Amino acid sequence: IDQAASWIAGAEHPVIVTASFGQRTEDVPALAALAERFAIPVVCYRPRYMCLGNDHPMHMGFEPGPLIKDADVILVVDCDVPWIPSLHKVNPDAKVIQLAVDPLFAKYPVRGFPSDLSIAADSGPALVQLAEALDGSAAKASARIENSRKRAGDARAKAAEARADQVAKAGNGAPMNTVWVAHCLDQVKDASDVVVSESQIPIGHLSLTEPGTWFGTSPAGGLGWGTGAALGIKLGTPHKRVFSIVGDGAYMFGNPTPAHFVSAANELPVLTVILNNRMWGSVRKATLGLYPDGSASKQHRAPLTVLEPTPDYEKIVEASGGYGEKVEAAEDLPGALERALKAVEVEKRQAVLNVMTSYDDSQALADSRR
């Protein structure tokens, strides 16, 4: 801890990258306090939990690339994959600190991320200790801290403008953009509502400020875990609203008929939103990531990716007394969400919105070539 504090205290561009921090909700304030006190930018890369409120002044989004290329110290906290080497370029002179109960993820058959300092510790208490170790250096680092705060504020302002521009461009037409889906969900979601995501919903367009309100894809589960997880969360916290955001493929793998039966039988009203792009989008993206110029890149309907003709998924929930609706145009989504939430909150029955979304091949190709 003292060695880590020494490196961070002497750094000009320290960065924290995490994915699984926040599993225990009581740990979240430790990261928030450390990042705020010492102005350390935090990237929540493919987060599995709500690790830092995205209204926090040092929350720098969900992509590590812009920060790790200039970072001189990178603190990796509870994160098995802090960046993708083919997509993100790390400053070769950066010192990397890996902090987790098993900081090198020794049980993984293959893992090649560097570590100049590995700290085997429970991350919540360790971050409290790290903040205490850094206290004595705060005065000497005041110039760096103020510069970091300014850079973070400027970057957050630009990011907010970019998100607003994306929303403005996404508010009409069919099939709709997932940015619009996220924006509309955010308009009806309360801070304490829980979101379970087994999808590629753009998390940056959701307001996530309270610990325990976001559950993303774990490395331990196969496709289809989201629907059951949402039911379990509703069972454990019946006073909370639970949104389950799944892709059409994930919805099928989630065994929807028994899932909706269990929801009805145990009075667990969950709102499920299916992002239906009529394909295995993750398979398509992974293929393009490995072979951006291969045969699949020249075929929009590549083998083993297309899910057409698409079923009327919204009718499956009706068999268990739930509310189902297909939403095809962007301008119809706000009203559909209101009707679905009425079913969940007033009628106390589950609801499914089958939302027809687009798939952006050009974006997948751009990501693969970055």
Coordinates of N, CA and C in Angstrom, one line a residue, residues 148-335:
S148 N -5.6 18.1 -12.6 CA -6.4 16.9 -12.9 C -7.9 17.2 -12.8
R149 N -8.2 18.0 -11.8 CA -9.7 18.4 -11.7 C -10.1 19.2 -12.9
K150 N -9.3 20.1 -13.4 CA -9.7 20.9 -14.5 C -9.8 20.0 -15.8
R151 N -8.8 19.2 -16.0 CA -8.9 18.3 -17.2 C -10.1 17.4 -17.1
A152 N -10.4 16.9 -15.9 CA -11.6 16.0 -15.8 C -12.9 16.8 -16.1
G153 N -13.0 18.0 -15.5 CA -14.2 18.8 -15.8 C -14.4 19.1 -17.2
D154 N -13.3 19.5 -17.9 CA -13.4 19.7 -19.4 C -13.8 18.5 -20.1
A155 N -13.2 17.4 -19.8 CA -13.5 16.1 -20.5 C -15.0 15.7 -20.3
R156 N -15.4 15.9 -19.0 CA -16.8 15.5 -18.7 C -17.8 16.4 -19.5
A157 N -17.5 17.7 -19.6 CA -18.3 18.6 -20.3 C -18.4 18.3 -21.8
K158 N -17.3 17.9 -22.4 CA -17.3 17.5 -23.8 C -18.1 16.2 -24.0
A159 N -17.9 15.3 -23.0 CA -18.7 14.0 -23.1 C -20.2 14.2 -23.0
A160 N -20.6 15.2 -22.1 CA -22.0 15.5 -22.0 C -22.6 16.1 -23.3
E161 N -21.8 17.0 -23.9 CA -22.2 17.5 -25.2 C -22.4 16.5 -26.2
A162 N -21.4 15.5 -26.3 CA -21.5 14.5 -27.3 C -22.7 13.6 -27.1
R163 N -23.0 13.3 -25.8 CA -24.2 12.5 -25.5 C -25.5 13.2 -25.9
A164 N -25.5 14.5 -25.6 CA -26.7 15.2 -26.0 C -26.9 15.2 -27.5
D165 N -25.8 15.4 -28.2 CA -25.9 15.4 -29.7 C -26.4 14.0 -30.2
Q166 N -25.9 12.9 -29.6 CA -26.3 11.6 -30.0 C -27.8 11.4 -29.8
V167 N -28.3 11.9 -28.6 CA -29.7 11.7 -28.3 C -30.6 12.5 -29.3
A168 N -30.1 13.7 -29.7 CA -30.9 14.6 -30.6 C -31.0 13.9 -32.0
K169 N -30.0 13.2 -32.4 CA -30.0 12.5 -33.7 C -30.8 11.2 -33.7
A170 N -31.1 10.7 -32.5 CA -31.6 9.3 -32.4 C -33.1 9.3 -32.1
G171 N -33.8 10.4 -32.0 CA -35.1 10.5 -31.5 C -36.3 10.2 -32.5
N172 N -36.0 9.6 -33.7 CA -37.1 9.3 -34.6 C -36.6 8.2 -35.5
G173 N -37.6 7.6 -36.1 CA -37.3 6.6 -37.1 C -37.5 5.1 -36.6
A174 N -37.4 4.2 -37.5 CA -37.4 2.8 -37.2 C -36.5 2.0 -38.1
P175 N -35.8 1.0 -37.6 CA -35.7 0.6 -36.2 C -34.9 1.7 -35.5
M176 N -35.0 1.7 -34.2 CA -34.4 2.8 -33.4 C -33.0 2.5 -33.0
N177 N -32.2 3.5 -32.6 CA -30.9 3.4 -32.1 C -30.9 3.1 -30.6
T178 N -30.0 2.3 -30.1 CA -30.0 1.9 -28.7 C -29.7 3.1 -27.8
V179 N -29.1 4.2 -28.4 CA -28.9 5.4 -27.6 C -30.2 6.0 -27.2
W180 N -31.2 5.9 -28.1 CA -32.5 6.4 -27.8 C -33.2 5.6 -26.7
V181 N -33.0 4.3 -26.8 CA -33.6 3.4 -25.8 C -33.0 3.7 -24.4
A182 N -31.7 3.9 -24.3 CA -31.1 4.2 -23.1 C -31.6 5.6 -22.5
H183 N -31.7 6.5 -23.4 CA -32.2 7.9 -23.0 C -33.6 7.8 -22.5
C184 N -34.5 7.1 -23.2 CA -35.9 6.9 -22.8 C -36.0 6.2 -21.4
L185 N -35.2 5.2 -21.3 CA -35.2 4.4 -20.0 C -34.8 5.4 -18.9
D186 N -33.8 6.2 -19.1 CA -33.3 7.1 -18.1 C -34.3 8.1 -17.7
Q187 N -35.2 8.5 -18.6 CA -36.2 9.4 -18.3 C -37.3 8.9 -17.3
V188 N -37.5 7.6 -17.3 CA -38.5 7.0 -16.4 C -37.9 6.3 -15.2
K189 N -36.6 6.1 -15.2 CA -35.9 5.4 -14.1 C -35.6 6.2 -12.9
D190 N -35.9 5.7 -11.7 CA -35.5 6.4 -10.5 C -34.1 6.0 -10.1
A191 N -33.5 6.8 -9.3 CA -32.1 6.5 -8.9 C -32.0 5.2 -8.2
S192 N -33.0 4.8 -7.5 CA -32.9 3.5 -6.7 C -33.3 2.3 -7.5
D193 N -33.8 2.5 -8.7 CA -34.2 1.3 -9.6 C -33.0 0.5 -9.9
V194 N -33.2 -0.8 -10.1 CA -32.1 -1.7 -10.5 C -32.1 -2.0 -11.9
V195 N -31.0 -1.9 -12.6 CA -30.9 -2.3 -14.0 C -30.0 -3.5 -14.2
V196 N -30.6 -4.6 -14.8 CA -29.8 -5.8 -15.1 C -29.6 -5.7 -16.6
S197 N -28.3 -5.7 -17.0 CA -28.1 -5.6 -18.5 C -27.3 -6.8 -19.0
E198 N -28.0 -7.5 -19.9 CA -27.3 -8.5 -20.7 C -27.5 -8.1 -22.2
S199 N -26.9 -7.0 -22.5 CA -27.1 -6.3 -23.7 C -26.0 -5.3 -24.0
Q200 N -26.1 -4.7 -25.1 CA -25.1 -3.6 -25.5 C -25.7 -2.3 -25.3
I201 N -26.6 -2.1 -24.3 CA -27.1 -0.8 -24.0 C -26.0 0.2 -23.7
P202 N -26.0 1.4 -24.3 CA -24.9 2.3 -24.0 C -25.1 2.9 -22.6
I203 N -24.3 2.4 -21.7 CA -24.4 2.7 -20.3 C -24.2 4.2 -20.0
G204 N -23.4 4.8 -20.8 CA -23.1 6.3 -20.6 C -24.4 7.1 -20.6
H205 N -25.4 6.6 -21.2 CA -26.7 7.4 -21.3 C -27.6 7.1 -20.2
L206 N -27.2 6.3 -19.2 CA -28.0 6.0 -18.0 C -27.4 6.7 -16.8
S207 N -28.3 7.3 -16.0 CA -27.9 7.9 -14.8 C -27.8 6.8 -13.7
L208 N -26.6 6.5 -13.3 CA -26.3 5.5 -12.3 C -25.6 6.1 -11.1
T209 N -26.2 6.3 -10.0 CA -25.6 7.1 -8.9 C -25.6 6.3 -7.6
E210 N -26.4 5.3 -7.5 CA -26.5 4.6 -6.2 C -25.9 3.2 -6.3
P211 N -25.1 2.8 -5.3 CA -24.6 1.4 -5.3 C -25.7 0.4 -5.4
G212 N -25.4 -0.7 -6.0 CA -26.3 -1.8 -6.1 C -27.4 -1.6 -7.1
T213 N -27.3 -0.7 -8.1 CA -28.3 -0.5 -9.0 C -28.0 -0.9 -10.5
W214 N -26.8 -1.5 -10.6 CA -26.4 -1.9 -12.0 C -25.7 -3.3 -11.9
F215 N -26.2 -4.2 -12.7 CA -25.6 -5.5 -12.8 C -25.3 -5.8 -14.3
G216 N -24.0 -5.9 -14.6 CA -23.6 -6.2 -16.0 C -23.1 -7.6 -16.1
T217 N -22.7 -8.0 -17.3 CA -22.3 -9.3 -17.6 C -21.1 -9.8 -16.8
S218 N -21.3 -10.9 -16.1 CA -20.2 -11.5 -15.3 C -19.4 -12.4 -16.2
P219 N -18.1 -12.7 -15.9 CA -17.3 -13.6 -16.7 C -17.7 -15.1 -16.4
A220 N -18.5 -15.2 -15.3 CA -18.9 -16.6 -14.8 C -20.1 -17.2 -15.5
G221 N -20.9 -16.4 -16.2 CA -22.1 -16.9 -16.7 C -22.2 -17.0 -18.2
G222 N -23.0 -17.9 -18.7 CA -23.3 -18.0 -20.1 C -24.4 -17.1 -20.5
L223 N -24.6 -17.0 -21.8 CA -25.7 -16.2 -22.4 C -27.1 -16.7 -21.8
G224 N -27.9 -15.7 -21.4 CA -29.2 -16.0 -20.9 C -29.3 -15.9 -19.4
W225 N -28.3 -15.4 -18.7 CA -28.3 -15.2 -17.2 C -29.2 -14.1 -16.8
G226 N -29.4 -13.1 -17.6 CA -30.0 -11.8 -17.2 C -31.4 -11.9 -16.7
T227 N -32.2 -12.7 -17.4 CA -33.6 -12.8 -17.1 C -33.8 -13.4 -15.7
G228 N -33.1 -14.5 -15.4 CA -33.2 -15.1 -14.1 C -32.6 -14.2 -13.0
A229 N -31.5 -13.5 -13.3 CA -30.9 -12.6 -12.3 C -31.8 -11.5 -11.9
A230 N -32.6 -11.0 -12.9 CA -33.5 -9.9 -12.6 C -34.6 -10.5 -11.6
L231 N -35.1 -11.7 -11.8 CA -36.1 -12.3 -10.9 C -35.5 -12.4 -9.5
G232 N -34.2 -12.9 -9.4 CA -33.6 -13.0 -8.1 C -33.5 -11.7 -7.4
I233 N -33.1 -10.7 -8.1 CA -33.0 -9.3 -7.5 C -34.3 -8.8 -7.0
K234 N -35.4 -9.0 -7.8 CA -36.7 -8.6 -7.4 C -37.2 -9.4 -6.2
L235 N -36.8 -10.7 -6.1 CA -37.2 -11.5 -5.0 C -36.5 -11.0 -3.7
G236 N -35.2 -10.6 -3.9 CA -34.4 -10.1 -2.7 C -34.7 -8.7 -2.3
T237 N -35.2 -7.9 -3.3 CA -35.5 -6.5 -2.9 C -36.9 -6.2 -3.6
P238 N -38.0 -6.7 -3.0 CA -39.3 -6.6 -3.6 C -39.8 -5.1 -3.7
H239 N -39.2 -4.3 -2.9 CA -39.7 -2.9 -2.8 C -39.1 -2.1 -4.0
K240 N -38.1 -2.6 -4.7 CA -37.5 -1.9 -5.8 C -38.0 -2.3 -7.2
R241 N -38.0 -1.3 -8.1 CA -38.3 -1.6 -9.5 C -37.1 -2.2 -10.2
V242 N -37.3 -3.2 -11.0 CA -36.2 -3.9 -11.6 C -36.4 -3.9 -13.1
F243 N -35.4 -3.4 -13.9 CA -35.4 -3.4 -15.3 C -34.4 -4.4 -15.8
S244 N -34.9 -5.3 -16.7 CA -34.0 -6.3 -17.3 C -33.9 -5.9 -18.8
I245 N -32.6 -5.6 -19.2 CA -32.4 -5.2 -20.5 C -31.6 -6.3 -21.2
V246 N -32.2 -6.9 -22.2 CA -31.5 -8.1 -22.8 C -31.6 -8.0 -24.3
G247 N -30.6 -8.6 -25.0 CA -30.7 -8.7 -26.5 C -31.7 -9.8 -26.8
D248 N -32.1 -9.9 -28.1 CA -33.1 -10.9 -28.5 C -32.5 -12.3 -28.3
G249 N -31.2 -12.5 -28.6 CA -30.6 -13.8 -28.5 C -30.5 -14.2 -27.0
A250 N -30.1 -13.2 -26.1 CA -30.1 -13.5 -24.7 C -31.4 -13.8 -24.1
Y251 N -32.5 -13.1 -24.6 CA -33.8 -13.4 -24.2 C -34.2 -14.8 -24.4
M252 N -33.9 -15.3 -25.6 CA -34.2 -16.7 -25.9 C -33.4 -17.7 -25.1
F253 N -32.1 -17.4 -24.8 CA -31.3 -18.3 -24.0 C -31.7 -18.2 -22.5
G254 N -32.5 -17.1 -22.2 CA -32.9 -17.0 -20.8 C -34.1 -17.9 -20.5
N255 N -34.6 -18.7 -21.4 CA -35.7 -19.6 -21.2 C -36.9 -18.8 -20.8
P256 N -37.5 -18.0 -21.6 CA -38.5 -17.0 -21.2 C -39.8 -17.6 -20.7
T257 N -40.2 -18.8 -21.3 CA -41.5 -19.3 -20.9 C -41.5 -19.7 -19.4
P258 N -40.5 -20.5 -18.9 CA -40.5 -20.8 -17.4 C -40.1 -19.5 -16.6
A259 N -39.3 -18.6 -17.2 CA -39.0 -17.4 -16.4 C -40.3 -16.6 -16.2
H260 N -41.1 -16.4 -17.2 CA -42.3 -15.6 -17.0 C -43.3 -16.4 -16.1
F261 N -43.3 -17.7 -16.1 CA -44.1 -18.5 -15.2 C -43.7 -18.3 -13.8
V262 N -42.4 -18.3 -13.5 CA -41.9 -18.0 -12.2 C -42.2 -16.6 -11.7
S263 N -42.1 -15.7 -12.6 CA -42.5 -14.3 -12.3 C -43.9 -14.2 -11.8
A264 N -44.8 -14.8 -12.6 CA -46.2 -14.8 -12.2 C -46.5 -15.6 -10.9
A265 N -45.9 -16.8 -10.8 CA -46.2 -17.6 -9.7 C -45.7 -17.0 -8.4
N266 N -44.7 -16.3 -8.4 CA -44.1 -15.7 -7.2 C -44.3 -14.2 -7.1
E267 N -45.1 -13.7 -7.9 CA -45.5 -12.2 -7.9 C -44.2 -11.4 -7.9
L268 N -43.5 -11.5 -9.0 CA -42.2 -10.8 -9.2 C -42.3 -10.0 -10.4
P269 N -43.0 -8.8 -10.4 CA -43.2 -8.0 -11.6 C -41.9 -7.3 -12.0
V270 N -41.3 -7.7 -13.1 CA -40.1 -7.1 -13.7 C -40.4 -6.6 -15.1
L271 N -39.8 -5.5 -15.4 CA -40.0 -4.9 -16.7 C -38.8 -5.4 -17.6
T272 N -39.0 -6.2 -18.6 CA -38.0 -6.7 -19.5 C -38.1 -5.9 -20.8
V273 N -36.9 -5.3 -21.2 CA -36.8 -4.6 -22.5 C -35.9 -5.4 -23.4
I274 N -36.4 -5.9 -24.5 CA -35.6 -6.7 -25.4 C -35.1 -5.7 -26.5
L275 N -33.8 -5.6 -26.6 CA -33.2 -4.9 -27.7 C -33.1 -5.8 -28.9
N276 N -34.0 -5.8 -29.8 CA -34.2 -6.8 -30.8 C -33.6 -6.3 -32.2
N277 N -32.3 -6.7 -32.4 CA -31.7 -6.3 -33.7 C -31.7 -7.5 -34.7
R278 N -32.4 -8.5 -34.3 CA -32.7 -9.7 -35.2 C -31.4 -10.4 -35.6
M279 N -30.4 -10.4 -34.7 CA -29.2 -11.1 -35.0 C -28.4 -11.3 -33.7
W280 N -27.4 -12.2 -33.8 CA -26.4 -12.3 -32.7 C -25.4 -11.2 -32.9
G281 N -25.7 -10.0 -32.3 CA -24.8 -8.9 -32.5 C -23.4 -9.1 -31.9
S282 N -23.3 -9.8 -30.8 CA -22.0 -10.0 -30.2 C -21.1 -10.9 -31.1
V283 N -21.8 -11.9 -31.7 CA -21.0 -12.8 -32.6 C -20.5 -12.0 -33.8
R284 N -21.4 -11.2 -34.3 CA -21.0 -10.3 -35.4 C -19.8 -9.4 -35.1
K285 N -19.9 -8.8 -33.9 CA -18.9 -7.8 -33.5 C -17.6 -8.5 -33.2
A286 N -17.7 -9.7 -32.6 CA -16.4 -10.5 -32.3 C -15.8 -10.9 -33.6
T287 N -16.6 -11.4 -34.6 CA -16.0 -11.8 -35.8 C -15.3 -10.7 -36.5
L288 N -15.9 -9.5 -36.6 CA -15.3 -8.3 -37.2 C -14.0 -7.9 -36.4
G289 N -14.1 -8.1 -35.1 CA -12.9 -7.7 -34.3 C -11.7 -8.5 -34.6
L290 N -11.9 -9.8 -34.9 CA -10.8 -10.7 -35.2 C -10.4 -10.6 -36.7
Y291 N -11.4 -10.4 -37.6 CA -11.2 -10.4 -39.0 C -11.9 -9.2 -39.7
P292 N -11.4 -8.0 -39.4 CA -12.1 -6.8 -40.0 C -12.2 -6.8 -41.5
D293 N -11.3 -7.5 -42.2 CA -11.3 -7.5 -43.6 C -11.6 -8.8 -44.2
G294 N -12.2 -9.7 -43.4 CA -12.5 -11.1 -43.8 C -13.8 -11.1 -44.6
S295 N -14.2 -12.3 -45.0 CA -15.4 -12.5 -45.8 C -16.6 -12.0 -45.1
A296 N -16.7 -12.2 -43.7 CA -17.9 -11.8 -43.0 C -18.1 -10.3 -43.0
S297 N -17.0 -9.5 -43.2 CA -17.2 -8.1 -43.2 C -17.9 -7.6 -44.5
K298 N -17.9 -8.5 -45.5 CA -18.5 -8.1 -46.8 C -20.0 -8.6 -46.9
Q299 N -20.4 -9.3 -45.8 CA -21.8 -9.9 -45.8 C -22.5 -9.3 -44.6
H300 N -23.6 -8.6 -44.9 CA -24.4 -8.1 -43.8 C -25.2 -9.3 -43.1
R301 N -25.5 -10.3 -43.9 CA -26.2 -11.5 -43.3 C -25.2 -12.6 -43.2
A302 N -24.2 -12.5 -42.4 CA -23.2 -13.5 -42.2 C -23.8 -14.7 -41.6
P303 N -23.3 -15.9 -41.9 CA -23.8 -17.2 -41.3 C -23.6 -17.1 -39.8
L304 N -24.6 -17.8 -39.1 CA -24.6 -17.9 -37.7 C -24.8 -16.6 -36.9
T305 N -25.3 -15.6 -37.6 CA -25.6 -14.3 -36.9 C -27.0 -13.9 -37.0
V306 N -27.7 -14.3 -38.0 CA -29.0 -13.7 -38.3 C -30.1 -14.5 -37.6
L307 N -31.1 -13.8 -36.9 CA -32.2 -14.3 -36.2 C -33.5 -13.9 -36.8
E308 N -33.7 -14.3 -38.0 CA -34.9 -14.0 -38.8 C -35.5 -15.2 -39.4
P309 N -36.8 -15.3 -39.5 CA -37.8 -14.2 -39.1 C -37.9 -14.1 -37.6
T310 N -38.0 -12.9 -37.1 CA -38.0 -12.7 -35.7 C -39.4 -13.1 -35.0
P311 N -39.4 -13.8 -33.9 CA -40.6 -14.2 -33.3 C -41.3 -12.9 -32.6
D312 N -42.5 -13.1 -32.3 CA -43.3 -12.0 -31.6 C -43.0 -12.3 -30.1
Y313 N -41.8 -11.9 -29.6 CA -41.4 -12.2 -28.3 C -42.4 -11.6 -27.2
E314 N -43.1 -10.5 -27.6 CA -44.0 -9.9 -26.6 C -45.2 -10.7 -26.3
K315 N -45.4 -11.7 -27.1 CA -46.6 -12.6 -26.8 C -46.3 -13.7 -25.8
I316 N -45.0 -14.0 -25.6 CA -44.6 -15.1 -24.7 C -45.1 -14.7 -23.3
V317 N -44.9 -13.5 -22.9 CA -45.2 -13.0 -21.5 C -46.7 -13.1 -21.3
E318 N -47.5 -12.9 -22.4 CA -48.9 -12.8 -22.3 C -49.5 -14.2 -21.8
A319 N -48.8 -15.3 -22.1 CA -49.2 -16.6 -21.7 C -49.2 -16.8 -20.2
S320 N -48.4 -15.9 -19.5 CA -48.3 -15.9 -18.1 C -49.0 -14.7 -17.5
G321 N -49.9 -14.1 -18.2 CA -50.7 -13.0 -17.7 C -50.0 -11.7 -17.7
G322 N -48.8 -11.6 -18.3 CA -48.1 -10.3 -18.3 C -48.5 -9.4 -19.5
Y323 N -47.9 -8.2 -19.5 CA -48.2 -7.2 -20.5 C -47.1 -7.3 -21.5
G324 N -47.4 -7.3 -22.8 CA -46.4 -7.4 -23.9 C -46.8 -6.4 -25.0
E325 N -45.7 -5.8 -25.5 CA -45.9 -4.8 -26.6 C -44.7 -4.8 -27.5
K326 N -44.9 -4.7 -28.8 CA -43.8 -4.5 -29.7 C -43.7 -3.0 -30.0
V327 N -42.5 -2.5 -30.0 CA -42.2 -1.1 -30.3 C -41.3 -1.0 -31.5
E328 N -41.8 -0.4 -32.6 CA -41.0 -0.3 -33.8 C -40.4 1.1 -34.1
A329 N -41.1 2.1 -33.7 CA -40.6 3.5 -34.0 C -40.1 4.2 -32.8
A330 N -39.1 5.0 -32.9 CA -38.4 5.6 -31.8 C -39.5 6.5 -31.0
E331 N -40.3 7.2 -31.8 CA -41.2 8.1 -31.1 C -42.3 7.4 -30.3
D332 N -42.4 6.1 -30.5 CA -43.4 5.4 -29.7 C -42.9 4.8 -28.4
L333 N -41.6 4.8 -28.2 CA -41.0 4.2 -27.0 C -41.5 4.8 -25.7
P334 N -41.4 6.2 -25.6 CA -41.8 6.8 -24.3 C -43.2 6.3 -23.8
G335 N -44.2 6.3 -24.7 CA -45.5 5.9 -24.4 C -45.6 4.4 -24.0

